Amino acid sequence: MHDAVAGREIVVPGSISNLGSGFDALSLAVQLYLRVRILDVLPDAPDTLQCQVVGRPITGENRISTAFARARAVSGVPAPGLRVEVRSDIPLRAGLGGSGAATVAGLRLYEAVTEPRAAEDWLRLGCEIEGHPDNAAAALLGGLTVSCQHADGPVTARSCAWPSEIRLVVATPHLEVATEDARRVLPESIPLRDAVFNLQHALLLVHAVRSGRPEDLREALRDRWHQAVRAPFVPGLTEALALEHPALLGACLSGSGPSVVAFTKESAVIVELLRNLYETLGVPCSVRVLAAQPPAGTAERRPNPADRQPRRPDLSGLA
């Protein structure tokens, strides 16, 4: 088994969570990838994981190692040691699901050298590590994911395809926002009217996607729970949410930020719109055009190696 495992690559997509109204419940997997390739199996160093990171080093907690160790502790099945190479297209602390992707990668690595587990098992464990289910669910299932955490711990998550014609234009200011810091500013309670508002809009968003009604996205993405209190830490968010353009289907904060995502069928137009906005504000940022990652198990699931390289103007990263 060890010979078969060496050389295997685990590929996990990034994600955009919350989607405005769907706080901690809605997420969308996107074609930015974390890739972890198994270089060597180390049977004489059981239950260890050595990560060689290509490019920008990991700062703070290594969620790949955390998840690998947690999976071992929970399952009780010993694992041989691994030496792996880590490459990632997902910018750190940008609100694009890098932590969730790393968590899922660690779980999948452990699975690769032990035994298969149900996605529900990994989802529950990923939620425990992350503290919320949305990014881990999208990384595991792909597509537009709806997550529901049960009162006693398990998580039910279901995914569906995102309309392929709707692209995501993501503006990422050149600063980092730690998820734990962004969650500290959230209120402990919200008024009933705001709870109802977000519930209505989150349901409308899911229906808009499932029924092919993109004209409903602008309204469905509106939020009264988290974006306003996070706006002081996210340059350009307030202005991006106020943008009006015929090609703009709607916009929202990506995860806890600082990335902001705009939805459109005319990506080149919205790229320029966001570039001009951030240039006017004097905020350096990168603008990427992303496609949604299809749900796991569909014909389009496996990422194309060409996704590693930018393709202009509609399907990739634009600096």
XYZ file of C-alpha atoms in Angstrom, residues 1-305:
305
model
C 0.000 0.000 0.000
C 2.819 2.373 0.831
C 4.302 2.154 -2.674
C 0.893 2.985 -4.123
C 0.467 5.988 -1.828
C 3.822 7.622 -2.566
C 3.350 10.161 -5.338
C -0.357 10.590 -4.706
C -1.659 14.148 -4.787
C -4.523 15.447 -2.647
C -6.265 18.402 -4.307
C -8.697 20.524 -2.281
C -10.540 23.651 -3.473
C -10.778 26.965 -1.696
C -14.174 28.444 -0.954
C -16.221 31.555 -0.386
C -18.406 31.318 2.697
C -21.436 33.169 4.052
C -22.446 34.620 0.653
C -23.930 37.637 2.369
C -27.078 36.378 4.038
C -26.025 32.758 4.621
C -23.752 33.258 7.622
C -22.056 29.974 8.670
C -24.515 28.054 6.479
C -23.749 28.767 2.803
C -20.461 28.334 0.976
C -19.242 27.987 -2.585
C -16.191 25.955 -3.622
C -13.994 27.792 -6.130
C -11.221 26.834 -8.499
C -8.333 27.897 -6.320
C -6.517 24.821 -5.073
C -4.393 23.511 -2.252
C -2.286 20.604 -3.491
C -0.515 18.203 -1.181
C 1.696 15.556 -2.809
C 2.986 12.596 -0.843
C 6.760 12.448 -1.373
C 7.676 9.612 0.986
C 6.028 7.194 3.365
C 7.967 6.893 6.641
C 6.948 3.628 8.342
C 9.683 4.092 10.973
C 8.195 7.442 12.066
C 4.519 6.556 12.643
C 1.866 9.222 13.063
C 4.152 12.048 11.911
C 3.723 14.543 9.104
C 6.559 16.546 7.567
C 5.361 19.410 5.329
C 7.603 21.012 2.714
C 5.833 24.189 1.642
C 6.600 25.553 -1.813
C 6.283 29.330 -2.019
C 5.000 31.367 0.874
C 5.611 29.549 4.188
C 2.783 28.676 6.563
C 2.522 31.155 9.419
C 0.774 30.240 12.644
C -1.020 26.924 12.998
C -0.490 24.328 10.283
C -4.059 23.052 9.818
C -2.862 20.187 7.608
C -0.837 18.789 10.502
C -3.581 19.602 13.015
C -6.220 17.722 11.036
C -3.922 14.751 10.361
C -3.186 14.432 14.085
C -6.838 14.880 15.075
C -7.979 12.213 12.627
C -5.418 9.809 14.087
C -6.528 10.576 17.645
C -10.226 10.178 16.911
C -10.041 7.051 14.760
C -7.392 5.268 16.795
C -5.906 3.683 13.670
C -2.104 4.134 13.478
C -0.730 5.822 10.385
C 2.736 5.676 8.849
C 4.642 8.924 8.815
C 4.516 11.060 5.694
C 6.725 13.619 4.030
C 4.621 15.835 1.775
C 4.995 18.798 -0.551
C 2.428 21.582 -0.172
C 1.532 24.053 -2.923
C -1.366 26.483 -2.720
C -3.081 28.972 -4.993
C -5.224 30.136 -2.055
C -3.952 33.339 -0.443
C -3.576 33.201 3.336
C -6.091 34.936 5.594
C -7.934 36.362 2.615
C -11.405 34.934 3.219
C -11.016 32.324 0.477
C -11.175 29.153 2.540
C -7.469 28.423 2.919
C -7.861 27.130 6.465
C -10.803 24.894 5.549
C -8.914 23.502 2.549
C -5.882 22.739 4.724
C -8.090 20.997 7.293
C -9.694 18.795 4.647
C -6.280 18.067 3.097
C -5.004 16.803 6.456
C -8.034 14.545 6.865
C -7.681 13.195 3.336
C -3.967 12.529 3.869
C -4.742 10.450 6.927
C -7.422 8.587 4.980
C -4.961 7.896 2.155
C -2.678 5.870 4.426
C -5.311 4.202 6.609
C -8.835 3.400 5.455
C -11.719 5.214 3.730
C -14.156 7.098 5.907
C -17.576 8.550 5.151
C -17.630 12.209 4.158
C -19.971 12.830 7.108
C -17.260 11.695 9.533
C -14.709 14.064 8.054
C -17.260 16.859 7.939
C -17.971 16.589 11.640
C -14.270 16.498 12.476
C -13.523 19.370 10.102
C -16.239 21.428 11.768
C -14.737 20.728 15.184
C -11.323 21.896 14.003
C -12.616 24.945 12.125
C -15.292 25.946 14.607
C -17.913 26.234 11.854
C -18.924 23.914 9.006
C -19.175 26.043 5.869
C -15.631 26.109 4.412
C -14.891 22.495 5.294
C -18.189 21.416 3.716
C -17.442 23.231 0.462
C -13.896 21.842 0.382
C -15.242 18.304 0.829
C -18.345 18.449 -1.368
C -17.719 21.161 -3.965
C -20.434 23.300 -5.526
C -22.818 25.499 -3.573
C -23.016 23.901 -0.145
C -25.672 24.231 2.539
C -24.458 23.197 6.015
C -26.550 22.466 9.081
C -24.918 21.635 12.410
C -27.077 19.481 14.694
C -27.471 20.385 18.347
C -25.577 17.235 19.363
C -22.619 17.785 17.037
C -23.075 16.070 13.642
C -23.291 18.172 10.502
C -25.591 17.643 7.542
C -24.294 19.235 4.350
C -25.675 19.096 0.824
C -24.285 20.597 -2.362
C -25.593 21.500 -5.782
C -24.076 22.870 -8.955
C -23.439 26.572 -9.318
C -24.510 28.093 -12.704
C -21.395 27.819 -14.870
C -22.094 31.103 -16.641
C -21.884 33.115 -13.400
C -18.281 34.029 -12.637
C -16.856 35.378 -9.426
C -14.688 38.478 -9.560
C -12.734 38.589 -6.310
C -10.898 41.685 -5.112
C -8.378 40.964 -2.352
C -6.805 43.968 -0.596
C -3.166 43.449 0.302
C -3.717 42.796 3.991
C -4.663 39.815 6.114
C -7.696 39.345 8.335
C -7.584 36.523 10.883
C -10.903 34.697 11.129
C -10.767 34.707 14.918
C -10.352 38.501 14.929
C -13.227 38.973 12.482
C -15.503 36.826 14.640
C -14.746 38.809 17.810
C -16.580 41.850 16.460
C -19.806 39.935 15.854
C -22.717 40.767 18.179
C -23.798 38.118 20.668
C -27.456 38.611 19.701
C -29.374 40.201 16.838
C -32.870 41.674 16.595
C -35.647 39.359 15.462
C -36.302 41.494 12.379
C -32.670 41.052 11.273
C -32.806 37.301 11.897
C -35.903 37.052 9.718
C -34.303 39.277 7.070
C -31.263 37.025 6.676
C -33.316 33.840 6.776
C -35.529 35.106 3.961
C -32.577 36.241 1.873
C -30.552 33.057 2.341
C -33.498 30.975 1.175
C -33.959 33.274 -1.803
C -30.286 32.817 -2.700
C -30.546 29.034 -2.745
C -33.727 29.211 -4.824
C -32.127 31.687 -7.243
C -29.293 29.244 -7.900
C -31.452 26.137 -8.129
C -34.100 27.746 -10.350
C -31.768 29.686 -12.644
C -32.912 33.154 -11.536
C -29.637 35.147 -11.322
C -31.591 38.400 -11.279
C -32.533 37.549 -7.690
C -28.925 37.369 -6.491
C -28.498 41.077 -5.786
C -31.310 41.065 -3.255
C -30.535 37.576 -1.946
C -26.940 38.519 -1.045
C -28.004 41.334 1.291
C -27.096 40.857 4.936
C -27.826 42.405 8.339
C -25.737 40.094 10.537
C -22.022 40.462 9.907
C -20.908 42.622 6.996
C -21.641 46.017 8.541
C -19.660 45.290 11.719
C -16.744 43.921 9.710
C -16.672 46.810 7.230
C -14.247 48.940 9.335
C -11.633 46.176 8.962
C -12.239 45.569 5.245
C -11.240 48.483 3.002
C -13.568 48.879 0.049
C -16.345 46.648 1.362
C -18.935 49.370 1.927
C -18.193 50.929 -1.453
C -18.253 47.572 -3.280
C -21.621 46.649 -1.796
C -23.012 49.970 -3.032
C -21.846 49.521 -6.631
C -24.461 49.641 -9.365
C -23.877 48.316 -12.881
C -26.047 46.359 -15.336
C -23.433 43.584 -15.467
C -23.219 43.258 -11.678
C -25.484 40.549 -10.277
C -24.549 41.265 -6.670
C -21.631 41.441 -4.248
C -20.693 40.324 -0.746
C -17.825 39.887 1.659
C -15.896 36.676 1.009
C -15.812 34.759 4.280
C -14.528 37.100 6.974
C -12.556 39.129 4.445
C -10.694 41.068 3.346
C -11.682 39.698 -0.071
C -14.861 41.004 -1.672
C -16.623 38.990 -4.372
C -18.833 40.257 -7.186
C -21.018 37.947 -9.288
C -21.399 38.493 -13.003
C -21.758 37.020 -16.475
C -19.474 39.753 -17.876
C -16.292 39.386 -15.877
C -14.068 41.782 -17.850
C -16.454 44.644 -17.129
C -16.576 43.933 -13.409
C -12.796 43.474 -13.204
C -12.381 47.048 -14.405
C -15.152 48.267 -12.120
C -13.467 46.813 -9.029
C -9.985 47.873 -10.103
C -11.165 51.438 -10.538
C -12.915 51.372 -7.161
C -9.846 50.249 -5.228
C -7.536 52.572 -7.174
C -9.811 55.480 -6.278
C -9.655 54.440 -2.621
C -5.873 54.102 -2.801
C -6.047 50.481 -1.625
C -3.614 48.039 -3.294
C -5.365 44.799 -4.187
C -5.364 41.821 -6.512
C -8.365 41.000 -8.677
C -9.094 37.430 -9.725
C -11.787 35.930 -11.895
C -12.827 32.528 -10.569
C -15.181 29.768 -11.586
C -17.078 27.630 -9.101
C -15.792 24.124 -8.396
C -18.431 21.562 -9.455
C -19.862 19.216 -6.820
C -17.764 16.167 -6.000
C -18.572 13.195 -8.175
C -19.551 15.185 -11.255
C -17.755 14.788 -14.543
C -16.010 18.122 -14.041
C -14.728 17.440 -10.549
C -11.025 16.886 -11.303
C -9.212 20.226 -11.683
C -7.310 20.918 -14.859
C -3.546 21.367 -14.296
